[in-house]
Amino acid sequence: MPTESGSCSTARQAKQKRKSHSLSIRRTNSSEQERTGLPREMLEGQDSKLPSSVRSTLLELFGQIEREFENLYIENLELRREIETLNERLAAEGQVIDGAELSKGQLKTKASHSTSQLSQKLKTTYKASTSKIVSSFKATTSRAVCQLVKEYIGHRDGIWDVSVARTQPVVLGTASADHTALLWSIETGRCLIKYTGHVGSVNSIKFHPSEQLALTASGDQTAHIWRYAVQLPTPQPVADTSICGEDEVECSDKDEPDVDGDVSSDCPTVRVPLTSLKSHQGVVIAADWLVGGKQVVTASWDRTANLYDVETAELVHSLTGHDQELTHCCTHPTQRLVVTSSRDTTFRLWDFRDPSIHSVNVFQGHTDTVTSAVFTVGDNVVSGSDDRTVKVWDLKNMRSPIATIRTDSAINRINVCVGQKIIALPHDNRQVRLFDMSGVRLARLPRSSRQGHRRMVCCSAWSEDHPTCNLFTCGFDRQAIGWNINIPALLQEK
């Protein structure tokens, strides 16, 4: 019976190959262990200018890398052996399977399908192993350069927006769904001013470039301009809250900050605005000051953006063209330029530099809601979207972005550190990541059961000149957080 004898000989050959592979794996492991032990002992004996703690951490990390790749190498050999065994079995069974002959095309299709499954398994194993190595480096980087400094707790509902004053005294402003806006001492975390003039959710807050004026946008279809006067309290010694770690910890709503005692009840309250802007027919989702502070722009769910004169409160221009609700607006720091974002997957650039010509440019490139678009230095705009991407654009070339950042979660109101060109990305999944303008990831803000946001992060804001806190974030967990980002160390590790 030629079929049976051929099958038996093929089986014996496969068994011998498996045995030889097993022996080669054992020899490889033992020889590699002998080889890797010597350089490590030599490294430990060499003189180094690194501190002993840093040196030991590096040796431990490299040891983890070595073990991960060794395991990966062994798994790779075993998977290759399985592929060869499968191919031999298919070749042996190619003549008779279930009493019917299998054509060469069917045999090739089946072998290709089985091989692709094993190939996918190999890729999955490789990604899982390397992700552990990458996470080790990212955790070390975040702990070294990103530290939580202060938490600002006092709102009774989620915080939509956070902003830093551009004049002295430098204070922090937060806008909340609890119908209030609060001003805080950055150093002490104490509430200084409470604004209660709105009858709807306060969706954004921005400070005047040169005066103690705040601009807030609200769900009551209005934007308010109101004056504040604060006296900063004496800073107290700050307790060390930099217990870092990036372990993902699921936190329930009961873990959110306890605000049963209203910390803002004893601070001065402003109830009436200087100016109320009332031309919109829907929720005013955002507002910002134009350069010079004599005009403001508002963005609304009625699909329009309005330009107002601050002194007279008159509507100067109504900017139409978006097909769906607006989500954000931003002004250029030195030029009369405005960018508006929308749920129609686009953002638009409005040019008011020439009083007689008001040009508009449409930027298309996202596949979902554009949650925000902000200016940077020069001629660049950075846009974030619910399609989980961030794109960097050159205003001189609107056809395609010059850089694209792909993430694992929808992106909310982004902010750019203009001086260092670092983008802060707040996510729906409670993470905040830092990237440079070319799309290189720099760090992730630490988050654990003891620190960080416990629900969606809505907004971020840089304060480049503050000595203690230079990045602020806020979210649905009803708190704002001040972070110290060691930017020189961050850029050096890049």
Tab-separated table of C-alpha atoms in Angstrom:
chain	number	residue	atom	x	y	z
A	1	MET	CA	0.000	0.000	0.000
A	2	PRO	CA	2.052	2.971	-1.217
A	3	THR	CA	-0.161	5.535	0.394
A	4	GLU	CA	0.266	4.127	3.905
A	5	SER	CA	4.032	3.609	3.612
A	6	GLY	CA	4.509	7.180	2.291
A	7	SER	CA	2.394	8.498	5.132
A	8	CYS	CA	4.407	6.602	7.756
A	9	SER	CA	7.734	7.779	6.372
A	10	THR	CA	6.487	11.370	6.297
A	11	ALA	CA	5.341	11.070	9.912
A	12	ARG	CA	8.758	9.736	10.994
A	13	GLN	CA	10.510	12.621	9.249
A	14	ALA	CA	8.215	15.145	10.948
A	15	LYS	CA	8.902	13.541	14.347
A	16	GLN	CA	12.647	13.697	13.800
A	17	LYS	CA	12.417	17.364	12.763
A	18	ARG	CA	10.397	18.233	15.866
A	19	LYS	CA	12.958	16.509	18.052
A	20	SER	CA	15.841	18.343	16.388
A	21	HIS	CA	14.014	21.660	16.738
A	22	SER	CA	13.424	21.001	20.443
A	23	LEU	CA	17.095	20.227	20.991
A	24	SER	CA	18.184	23.317	19.063
A	25	ILE	CA	15.901	25.518	21.167
A	26	ARG	CA	17.397	24.141	24.391
A	27	ARG	CA	20.925	24.659	23.074
A	28	THR	CA	20.064	28.200	21.949
A	29	ASN	CA	18.630	29.088	25.352
A	30	SER	CA	21.577	27.757	27.304
A	31	SER	CA	24.156	29.353	25.013
A	32	GLU	CA	22.358	32.710	25.037
A	33	GLN	CA	22.163	32.670	28.824
A	34	GLU	CA	25.914	32.087	28.949
A	35	ARG	CA	26.539	34.913	26.472
A	36	THR	CA	24.209	37.477	28.076
A	37	GLY	CA	25.522	36.902	31.603
A	38	LEU	CA	29.048	38.043	30.779
A	39	PRO	CA	28.305	41.513	29.321
A	40	ARG	CA	25.981	42.364	32.192
A	41	GLU	CA	28.672	41.530	34.764
A	42	MET	CA	31.131	43.579	32.744
A	43	LEU	CA	28.698	46.522	32.634
A	44	GLU	CA	28.116	46.366	36.380
A	45	GLY	CA	31.867	46.447	36.949
A	46	GLN	CA	32.589	49.399	34.686
A	47	ASP	CA	32.916	52.940	35.997
A	48	SER	CA	29.959	55.190	35.195
A	49	LYS	CA	29.017	58.794	35.887
A	50	LEU	CA	25.367	57.830	36.287
A	51	PRO	CA	23.913	57.704	39.833
A	52	SER	CA	23.686	54.183	41.203
A	53	SER	CA	19.854	54.318	41.394
A	54	VAL	CA	19.568	55.364	37.745
A	55	ARG	CA	22.127	52.774	36.699
A	56	SER	CA	20.327	49.969	38.525
A	57	THR	CA	17.008	51.021	36.977
A	58	LEU	CA	18.544	50.963	33.504
A	59	LEU	CA	20.063	47.524	34.091
A	60	GLU	CA	16.704	46.236	35.298
A	61	LEU	CA	14.922	47.650	32.247
A	62	PHE	CA	17.457	46.181	29.837
A	63	GLY	CA	17.114	42.875	31.617
A	64	GLN	CA	13.347	42.999	31.070
A	65	ILE	CA	13.924	43.787	27.395
A	66	GLU	CA	16.308	40.855	27.074
A	67	ARG	CA	13.854	38.433	28.691
A	68	GLU	CA	10.939	39.679	26.565
A	69	PHE	CA	12.843	39.262	23.306
A	70	GLU	CA	14.204	35.882	24.387
A	71	ASN	CA	10.661	34.650	25.030
A	72	LEU	CA	9.559	36.144	21.752
A	73	TYR	CA	12.389	34.398	19.910
A	74	ILE	CA	11.452	31.029	21.406
A	75	GLU	CA	7.776	31.511	20.548
A	76	ASN	CA	8.796	32.456	17.020
A	77	LEU	CA	10.751	29.184	16.606
A	78	GLU	CA	7.855	27.148	17.978
A	79	LEU	CA	5.368	28.831	15.653
A	80	ARG	CA	7.617	28.213	12.668
A	81	ARG	CA	7.807	24.541	13.676
A	82	GLU	CA	4.015	24.363	13.863
A	83	ILE	CA	3.745	25.893	10.396
A	84	GLU	CA	6.155	23.316	8.952
A	85	THR	CA	4.340	20.459	10.711
A	86	LEU	CA	0.993	21.690	9.386
A	87	ASN	CA	2.321	21.930	5.848
A	88	GLU	CA	3.729	18.387	6.070
A	89	ARG	CA	0.421	17.045	7.396
A	90	LEU	CA	-1.521	18.757	4.636
A	91	ALA	CA	0.862	17.389	2.027
A	92	ALA	CA	0.481	13.851	3.454
A	93	GLU	CA	-3.308	14.103	3.492
A	94	GLY	CA	-3.492	15.728	0.072
A	95	GLN	CA	-4.348	12.494	-1.771
A	96	VAL	CA	-7.285	11.285	0.333
A	97	ILE	CA	-9.377	13.345	2.751
A	98	ASP	CA	-12.755	11.938	3.844
A	99	GLY	CA	-12.648	9.526	0.902
A	100	ALA	CA	-12.429	12.298	-1.730
A	101	GLU	CA	-9.485	13.635	-3.653
A	102	LEU	CA	-8.457	17.229	-2.903
A	103	SER	CA	-7.400	19.315	-5.867
A	104	LYS	CA	-4.163	21.256	-5.841
A	105	GLY	CA	-6.052	24.574	-5.762
A	106	GLN	CA	-8.146	23.527	-2.745
A	107	LEU	CA	-5.046	22.219	-0.964
A	108	LYS	CA	-3.203	25.491	-1.611
A	109	THR	CA	-6.178	27.515	-0.337
A	110	LYS	CA	-6.427	25.495	2.869
A	111	ALA	CA	-2.691	25.664	3.550
A	112	SER	CA	-2.685	29.403	2.878
A	113	HIS	CA	-5.593	29.945	5.282
A	114	SER	CA	-3.965	27.940	8.068
A	115	THR	CA	-0.629	29.685	7.548
A	116	SER	CA	-2.270	33.123	7.675
A	117	GLN	CA	-3.924	32.221	10.990
A	118	LEU	CA	-0.569	31.264	12.485
A	119	SER	CA	1.010	34.391	11.022
A	120	GLN	CA	-1.663	36.535	12.706
A	121	LYS	CA	-1.006	34.717	15.988
A	122	LEU	CA	2.699	35.500	15.642
A	123	LYS	CA	1.965	39.198	15.013
A	124	THR	CA	-0.339	39.358	18.046
A	125	THR	CA	2.289	37.755	20.268
A	126	TYR	CA	4.929	40.193	19.006
A	127	LYS	CA	2.734	43.249	19.653
A	128	ALA	CA	1.808	42.063	23.140
A	129	SER	CA	5.454	41.490	24.061
A	130	THR	CA	6.774	44.749	22.674
A	131	SER	CA	3.944	46.799	24.214
A	132	LYS	CA	5.168	45.762	27.655
A	133	ILE	CA	8.620	47.093	26.839
A	134	VAL	CA	7.252	50.367	25.461
A	135	SER	CA	4.973	50.872	28.475
A	136	SER	CA	7.968	50.466	30.804
A	137	PHE	CA	9.791	53.331	29.085
A	138	LYS	CA	6.658	55.543	28.923
A	139	ALA	CA	5.952	55.042	32.623
A	140	THR	CA	9.489	56.074	33.525
A	141	THR	CA	9.286	59.147	31.279
A	142	SER	CA	5.933	60.313	32.683
A	143	ARG	CA	7.074	59.957	36.277
A	144	ALA	CA	10.216	61.944	35.571
A	145	VAL	CA	8.779	64.917	33.689
A	146	CYS	CA	5.074	65.181	34.646
A	147	GLN	CA	4.021	65.817	38.225
A	148	LEU	CA	0.648	66.731	39.714
A	149	VAL	CA	0.974	69.939	41.743
A	150	LYS	CA	-2.511	71.119	42.718
A	151	GLU	CA	-6.175	70.067	42.471
A	152	TYR	CA	-8.927	72.684	42.184
A	153	ILE	CA	-12.118	71.249	43.656
A	154	GLY	CA	-15.353	73.202	44.157
A	155	HIS	CA	-17.682	72.785	41.165
A	156	ARG	CA	-20.836	70.697	41.542
A	157	ASP	CA	-20.863	69.415	37.953
A	158	GLY	CA	-18.456	68.658	35.138
A	159	ILE	CA	-15.960	71.324	34.050
A	160	TRP	CA	-16.046	72.117	30.329
A	161	ASP	CA	-13.216	74.614	30.009
A	162	VAL	CA	-10.114	75.910	31.779
A	163	SER	CA	-8.124	79.064	31.050
A	164	VAL	CA	-5.246	81.074	32.529
A	165	ALA	CA	-5.251	84.877	32.871
A	166	ARG	CA	-2.806	86.755	30.672
A	167	THR	CA	-2.399	89.716	33.071
A	168	GLN	CA	-1.266	90.116	36.666
A	169	PRO	CA	-2.386	88.686	38.995
A	170	VAL	CA	-2.316	85.349	37.128
A	171	VAL	CA	-5.365	83.299	38.092
A	172	LEU	CA	-7.009	80.134	36.819
A	173	GLY	CA	-10.555	80.187	35.411
A	174	THR	CA	-12.951	77.236	35.077
A	175	ALA	CA	-16.331	76.994	33.319
A	176	SER	CA	-18.787	74.366	34.543
A	177	ALA	CA	-22.108	72.723	33.766
A	178	ASP	CA	-23.240	73.830	37.246
A	179	HIS	CA	-24.010	77.294	35.696
A	180	THR	CA	-20.995	78.973	37.324
A	181	ALA	CA	-17.485	80.105	36.448
A	182	LEU	CA	-14.833	80.139	39.178
A	183	LEU	CA	-11.492	81.931	39.455
A	184	TRP	CA	-8.774	80.213	41.484
A	185	SER	CA	-5.438	80.969	43.086
A	186	ILE	CA	-3.022	78.741	41.190
A	187	GLU	CA	-0.647	78.389	44.147
A	188	THR	CA	-3.127	77.665	46.960
A	189	GLY	CA	-6.077	76.131	45.101
A	190	ARG	CA	-8.432	78.567	46.840
A	191	CYS	CA	-11.523	79.910	45.045
A	192	LEU	CA	-11.233	83.713	44.602
A	193	ILE	CA	-14.285	84.715	42.537
A	194	LYS	CA	-17.576	83.012	41.691
A	195	TYR	CA	-19.567	84.196	38.664
A	196	THR	CA	-23.290	83.316	38.700
A	197	GLY	CA	-24.696	85.524	35.928
A	198	HIS	CA	-25.636	82.680	33.573
A	199	VAL	CA	-28.799	80.566	33.802
A	200	GLY	CA	-27.362	77.688	31.786
A	201	SER	CA	-24.218	75.613	31.590
A	202	VAL	CA	-21.064	77.738	31.285
A	203	ASN	CA	-19.248	76.194	28.325
A	204	SER	CA	-16.087	78.287	28.001
A	205	ILE	CA	-14.048	81.005	29.686
A	206	LYS	CA	-11.367	83.293	28.242
A	207	PHE	CA	-9.458	86.223	29.786
A	208	HIS	CA	-8.942	89.654	28.229
A	209	PRO	CA	-5.382	90.135	26.882
A	210	SER	CA	-4.676	93.243	28.992
A	211	GLU	CA	-7.538	93.945	31.460
A	212	GLN	CA	-9.182	92.065	34.332
A	213	LEU	CA	-12.149	90.997	32.212
A	214	ALA	CA	-13.505	87.507	31.607
A	215	LEU	CA	-15.576	86.273	28.649
A	216	THR	CA	-17.905	83.315	29.225
A	217	ALA	CA	-20.187	81.427	26.819
A	218	SER	CA	-23.290	79.608	28.010
A	219	GLY	CA	-26.090	77.244	27.162
A	220	ASP	CA	-28.528	80.094	27.879
A	221	GLN	CA	-27.747	81.357	24.320
A	222	THR	CA	-25.659	84.300	25.558
A	223	ALA	CA	-22.035	85.284	26.102
A	224	HIS	CA	-21.130	87.521	29.055
A	225	ILE	CA	-18.260	89.932	29.655
A	226	TRP	CA	-17.680	90.571	33.349
A	227	ARG	CA	-15.038	92.301	35.454
A	228	TYR	CA	-13.167	90.731	38.339
A	229	ALA	CA	-10.823	92.071	41.022
A	230	VAL	CA	-8.825	89.600	43.072
A	231	GLN	CA	-6.142	89.650	45.726
A	232	LEU	CA	-3.986	86.545	45.783
A	233	PRO	CA	-3.595	84.809	49.169
A	234	THR	CA	-0.179	84.001	50.614
A	235	PRO	CA	1.015	80.641	49.240
A	236	GLN	CA	1.297	77.800	51.747
A	237	PRO	CA	3.866	74.971	51.558
A	238	VAL	CA	2.716	72.465	48.981
A	239	ALA	CA	2.489	68.841	50.060
A	240	ASP	CA	4.122	66.283	47.803
A	241	THR	CA	1.367	64.780	45.649
A	242	SER	CA	3.632	63.312	43.010
A	243	ILE	CA	2.914	59.677	43.862
A	244	CYS	CA	3.157	58.542	40.294
A	245	GLY	CA	2.197	55.464	38.375
A	246	GLU	CA	0.390	54.746	35.167
A	247	ASP	CA	-1.525	51.712	36.360
A	248	GLU	CA	-5.023	51.816	34.921
A	249	VAL	CA	-7.500	51.808	37.778
A	250	GLU	CA	-11.242	51.791	37.151
A	251	CYS	CA	-12.842	54.387	39.406
A	252	SER	CA	-16.555	54.725	39.998
A	253	ASP	CA	-18.464	57.956	40.466
A	254	LYS	CA	-18.248	57.595	44.246
A	255	ASP	CA	-14.476	58.060	43.934
A	256	GLU	CA	-14.926	61.600	42.601
A	257	PRO	CA	-13.986	64.608	44.736
A	258	ASP	CA	-16.340	65.194	47.656
A	259	VAL	CA	-17.828	68.682	47.299
A	260	ASP	CA	-20.708	68.408	49.759
A	261	GLY	CA	-19.206	71.408	51.514
A	262	ASP	CA	-19.299	74.249	48.951
A	263	VAL	CA	-15.761	75.642	48.926
A	264	SER	CA	-16.889	78.539	46.712
A	265	SER	CA	-19.636	79.725	49.095
A	266	ASP	CA	-17.314	82.007	51.080
A	267	CYS	CA	-15.629	83.700	48.090
A	268	PRO	CA	-16.882	86.950	46.513
A	269	THR	CA	-19.664	86.514	43.930
A	270	VAL	CA	-20.223	88.446	40.702
A	271	ARG	CA	-23.857	88.203	39.598
A	272	VAL	CA	-24.268	90.812	36.846
A	273	PRO	CA	-22.172	91.100	33.649
A	274	LEU	CA	-20.840	94.310	32.167
A	275	THR	CA	-22.109	93.238	28.741
A	276	SER	CA	-24.452	90.486	27.565
A	277	LEU	CA	-24.248	89.343	23.924
A	278	LYS	CA	-27.621	87.939	22.816
A	279	SER	CA	-27.807	87.452	19.043
A	280	HIS	CA	-27.613	83.643	18.904
A	281	GLN	CA	-30.598	81.304	18.588
A	282	GLY	CA	-28.904	78.308	20.187
A	283	VAL	CA	-26.357	77.230	22.767
A	284	VAL	CA	-23.205	79.361	22.725
A	285	ILE	CA	-20.511	76.710	22.977
A	286	ALA	CA	-17.351	78.890	22.897
A	287	ALA	CA	-16.117	82.494	22.765
A	288	ASP	CA	-12.749	84.239	22.428
A	289	TRP	CA	-11.168	87.708	22.299
A	290	LEU	CA	-9.699	89.039	19.063
A	291	VAL	CA	-6.224	90.538	19.225
A	292	GLY	CA	-6.399	93.883	21.073
A	293	GLY	CA	-9.503	92.899	23.067
A	294	LYS	CA	-11.910	95.312	21.324
A	295	GLN	CA	-13.921	92.567	19.614
A	296	VAL	CA	-15.013	89.040	20.537
A	297	VAL	CA	-16.168	86.062	18.507
A	298	THR	CA	-18.735	83.483	19.636
A	299	ALA	CA	-19.581	80.016	18.271
A	300	SER	CA	-23.043	78.519	18.583
A	301	TRP	CA	-25.130	75.442	17.945
A	302	ASP	CA	-27.232	77.589	15.590
A	303	ARG	CA	-24.442	76.917	13.026
A	304	THR	CA	-23.127	80.492	13.073
A	305	ALA	CA	-20.247	82.413	14.614
A	306	ASN	CA	-20.809	86.052	15.543
A	307	LEU	CA	-18.335	88.915	15.754
A	308	TYR	CA	-19.234	91.606	18.346
A	309	ASP	CA	-17.948	95.023	19.312
A	310	VAL	CA	-17.086	94.920	23.014
A	311	GLU	CA	-17.847	98.572	23.796
A	312	THR	CA	-21.261	98.736	22.118
A	313	ALA	CA	-22.230	95.017	22.271
A	314	GLU	CA	-23.380	95.347	18.647
A	315	LEU	CA	-23.206	92.483	16.165
A	316	VAL	CA	-20.533	93.328	13.575
A	317	HIS	CA	-20.602	90.177	11.417
A	318	SER	CA	-22.496	86.888	11.386
A	319	LEU	CA	-20.262	84.140	9.995
A	320	THR	CA	-22.311	81.504	8.180
A	321	GLY	CA	-21.342	78.480	6.118
A	322	HIS	CA	-21.070	75.495	8.446
A	323	ASP	CA	-23.609	72.743	7.782
A	324	GLN	CA	-23.935	71.595	11.392
A	325	GLU	CA	-23.484	72.870	14.947
A	326	LEU	CA	-20.254	74.657	15.839
A	327	THR	CA	-18.092	73.116	18.554
A	328	HIS	CA	-15.309	75.653	19.143
A	329	CYS	CA	-13.738	78.933	18.056
A	330	CYS	CA	-10.241	80.338	18.487
A	331	THR	CA	-8.487	83.592	17.602
A	332	HIS	CA	-4.912	84.220	16.475
A	333	PRO	CA	-2.718	85.799	19.206
A	334	THR	CA	-1.254	88.516	16.942
A	335	GLN	CA	-3.460	88.755	13.828
A	336	ARG	CA	-7.154	89.291	13.105
A	337	LEU	CA	-7.787	85.655	12.223
A	338	VAL	CA	-10.524	83.351	13.557
A	339	VAL	CA	-10.900	79.592	13.199
A	340	THR	CA	-14.246	77.833	13.844
A	341	SER	CA	-14.820	74.077	14.265
A	342	SER	CA	-17.984	72.142	13.547
A	343	ARG	CA	-19.742	68.804	13.651
A	344	ASP	CA	-19.765	68.905	9.835
A	345	THR	CA	-16.168	67.454	9.972
A	346	THR	CA	-14.586	70.741	8.825
A	347	PHE	CA	-13.045	73.854	10.329
A	348	ARG	CA	-12.980	77.267	8.704
A	349	LEU	CA	-10.453	80.081	8.737
A	350	TRP	CA	-11.926	83.612	8.707
A	351	ASP	CA	-9.644	86.538	7.784
A	352	PHE	CA	-10.509	90.028	9.110
A	353	ARG	CA	-7.146	91.660	8.471
A	354	ASP	CA	-8.575	93.639	5.553
A	355	PRO	CA	-11.723	95.517	6.713
A	356	SER	CA	-13.171	95.495	3.188
A	357	ILE	CA	-12.605	91.772	2.464
A	358	HIS	CA	-13.600	88.934	4.792
A	359	SER	CA	-12.219	85.776	3.185
A	360	VAL	CA	-12.932	82.237	4.386
A	361	ASN	CA	-11.022	79.006	3.818
A	362	VAL	CA	-12.460	75.553	4.472
A	363	PHE	CA	-10.211	72.760	5.813
A	364	GLN	CA	-11.372	69.212	5.102
A	365	GLY	CA	-9.541	66.130	6.309
A	366	HIS	CA	-11.369	64.712	9.330
A	367	THR	CA	-14.080	62.049	9.153
A	368	ASP	CA	-15.990	63.023	12.307
A	369	THR	CA	-16.762	66.071	14.432
A	370	VAL	CA	-13.900	68.567	14.685
A	371	THR	CA	-13.906	69.276	18.424
A	372	SER	CA	-11.379	72.127	18.302
A	373	ALA	CA	-8.855	73.903	16.118
A	374	VAL	CA	-6.226	76.263	17.548
A	375	PHE	CA	-3.496	78.538	16.226
A	376	THR	CA	0.203	78.048	16.881
A	377	VAL	CA	3.197	80.244	16.130
A	378	GLY	CA	3.672	81.101	12.479
A	379	ASP	CA	1.169	79.854	9.939
A	380	ASN	CA	0.076	76.584	11.536
A	381	VAL	CA	-3.260	75.354	12.877
A	382	VAL	CA	-3.766	72.185	14.932
A	383	SER	CA	-7.155	70.445	14.784
A	384	GLY	CA	-8.559	67.617	16.931
A	385	SER	CA	-11.515	65.393	16.173
A	386	ASP	CA	-13.818	62.647	17.380
A	387	ASP	CA	-12.259	60.509	14.633
A	388	ARG	CA	-9.351	60.019	17.085
A	389	THR	CA	-6.851	62.022	15.064
A	390	VAL	CA	-5.030	65.338	15.431
A	391	LYS	CA	-3.796	67.101	12.312
A	392	VAL	CA	-1.262	69.904	11.910
A	393	TRP	CA	-1.971	72.239	8.987
A	394	ASP	CA	-0.049	74.897	7.122
A	395	LEU	CA	-2.305	77.872	6.366
A	396	LYS	CA	-0.517	78.308	3.047
A	397	ASN	CA	-1.410	74.777	1.949
A	398	MET	CA	-4.938	73.688	2.827
A	399	ARG	CA	-5.044	70.534	0.731
A	400	SER	CA	-3.439	68.133	3.180
A	401	PRO	CA	-2.031	68.217	6.729
A	402	ILE	CA	1.710	68.313	7.286
A	403	ALA	CA	1.432	65.877	10.242
A	404	THR	CA	-1.202	63.469	11.563
A	405	ILE	CA	-1.404	62.002	15.078
A	406	ARG	CA	-3.527	58.858	15.480
A	407	THR	CA	-4.807	57.944	18.947
A	408	ASP	CA	-7.074	55.381	20.589
A	409	SER	CA	-9.794	57.752	21.822
A	410	ALA	CA	-11.805	60.798	20.780
A	411	ILE	CA	-10.011	64.101	21.353
A	412	ASN	CA	-11.531	67.116	23.088
A	413	ARG	CA	-10.339	70.745	23.356
A	414	ILE	CA	-6.631	70.739	22.591
A	415	ASN	CA	-4.092	73.377	23.525
A	416	VAL	CA	-0.598	74.176	22.227
A	417	CYS	CA	2.374	75.407	24.242
A	418	VAL	CA	3.338	78.100	21.751
A	419	GLY	CA	6.905	78.640	22.924
A	420	GLN	CA	7.883	74.950	22.909
A	421	LYS	CA	5.396	73.730	20.261
A	422	ILE	CA	3.997	70.953	22.456
A	423	ILE	CA	0.388	69.810	21.943
A	424	ALA	CA	-1.697	68.633	24.920
A	425	LEU	CA	-4.441	66.179	23.942
A	426	PRO	CA	-7.298	65.552	26.428
A	427	HIS	CA	-9.181	62.330	25.666
A	428	ASP	CA	-12.574	60.773	26.306
A	429	ASN	CA	-10.771	57.824	27.947
A	430	ARG	CA	-9.426	60.033	30.795
A	431	GLN	CA	-5.902	60.245	29.397
A	432	VAL	CA	-3.892	63.364	28.533
A	433	ARG	CA	-1.024	62.899	26.085
A	434	LEU	CA	1.709	65.281	24.950
A	435	PHE	CA	2.998	65.384	21.356
A	436	ASP	CA	5.299	67.634	19.397
A	437	MET	CA	4.280	69.377	16.176
A	438	SER	CA	5.749	66.622	14.002
A	439	GLY	CA	3.521	64.004	15.637
A	440	VAL	CA	6.074	62.407	17.987
A	441	ARG	CA	4.606	61.321	21.309
A	442	LEU	CA	6.493	62.862	24.242
A	443	ALA	CA	4.662	61.693	27.377
A	444	ARG	CA	1.396	60.803	29.023
A	445	LEU	CA	0.246	62.485	32.220
A	446	PRO	CA	0.300	59.981	35.106
A	447	ARG	CA	-3.069	58.632	36.194
A	448	SER	CA	-3.806	56.222	39.019
A	449	SER	CA	-6.283	55.704	41.847
A	450	ARG	CA	-4.545	58.485	43.801
A	451	GLN	CA	-4.182	61.176	41.152
A	452	GLY	CA	-5.332	62.256	37.739
A	453	HIS	CA	-8.783	62.520	36.214
A	454	ARG	CA	-11.362	59.835	36.919
A	455	ARG	CA	-13.705	60.678	34.053
A	456	MET	CA	-13.493	62.229	30.573
A	457	VAL	CA	-10.945	65.045	30.250
A	458	CYS	CA	-12.609	67.992	28.479
A	459	CYS	CA	-9.926	70.637	28.053
A	460	SER	CA	-6.293	71.593	28.593
A	461	ALA	CA	-4.516	74.947	28.883
A	462	TRP	CA	-0.824	75.879	29.007
A	463	SER	CA	0.636	78.626	31.183
A	464	GLU	CA	4.193	78.955	29.931
A	465	ASP	CA	5.349	81.668	32.355
A	466	HIS	CA	4.085	80.219	35.639
A	467	PRO	CA	6.917	78.857	37.813
A	468	THR	CA	4.940	76.047	39.468
A	469	CYS	CA	2.144	74.878	37.170
A	470	ASN	CA	2.496	75.157	33.401
A	471	LEU	CA	-0.339	72.852	32.272
A	472	PHE	CA	-3.935	72.659	33.486
A	473	THR	CA	-6.620	70.092	32.700
A	474	CYS	CA	-10.295	69.735	33.591
A	475	GLY	CA	-12.962	67.079	33.174
A	476	PHE	CA	-16.286	65.501	34.034
A	477	ASP	CA	-14.980	64.508	37.475
A	478	ARG	CA	-15.691	68.123	38.578
A	479	GLN	CA	-12.075	69.059	39.202
A	480	ALA	CA	-9.276	70.935	37.497
A	481	ILE	CA	-5.662	69.845	37.948
A	482	GLY	CA	-2.429	71.813	37.758
A	483	TRP	CA	0.636	69.959	36.449
A	484	ASN	CA	4.332	70.733	36.368
A	485	ILE	CA	5.826	69.584	33.067
A	486	ASN	CA	9.616	69.549	32.997
A	487	ILE	CA	9.802	70.680	29.385
A	488	PRO	CA	13.644	70.644	29.044
A	489	ALA	CA	13.770	67.042	30.296
A	490	LEU	CA	10.825	66.144	28.068
A	491	LEU	CA	12.502	67.496	24.958
A	492	GLN	CA	15.851	65.975	25.917
A	493	GLU	CA	14.352	62.492	26.175
A	494	LYS	CA	12.755	63.037	22.769
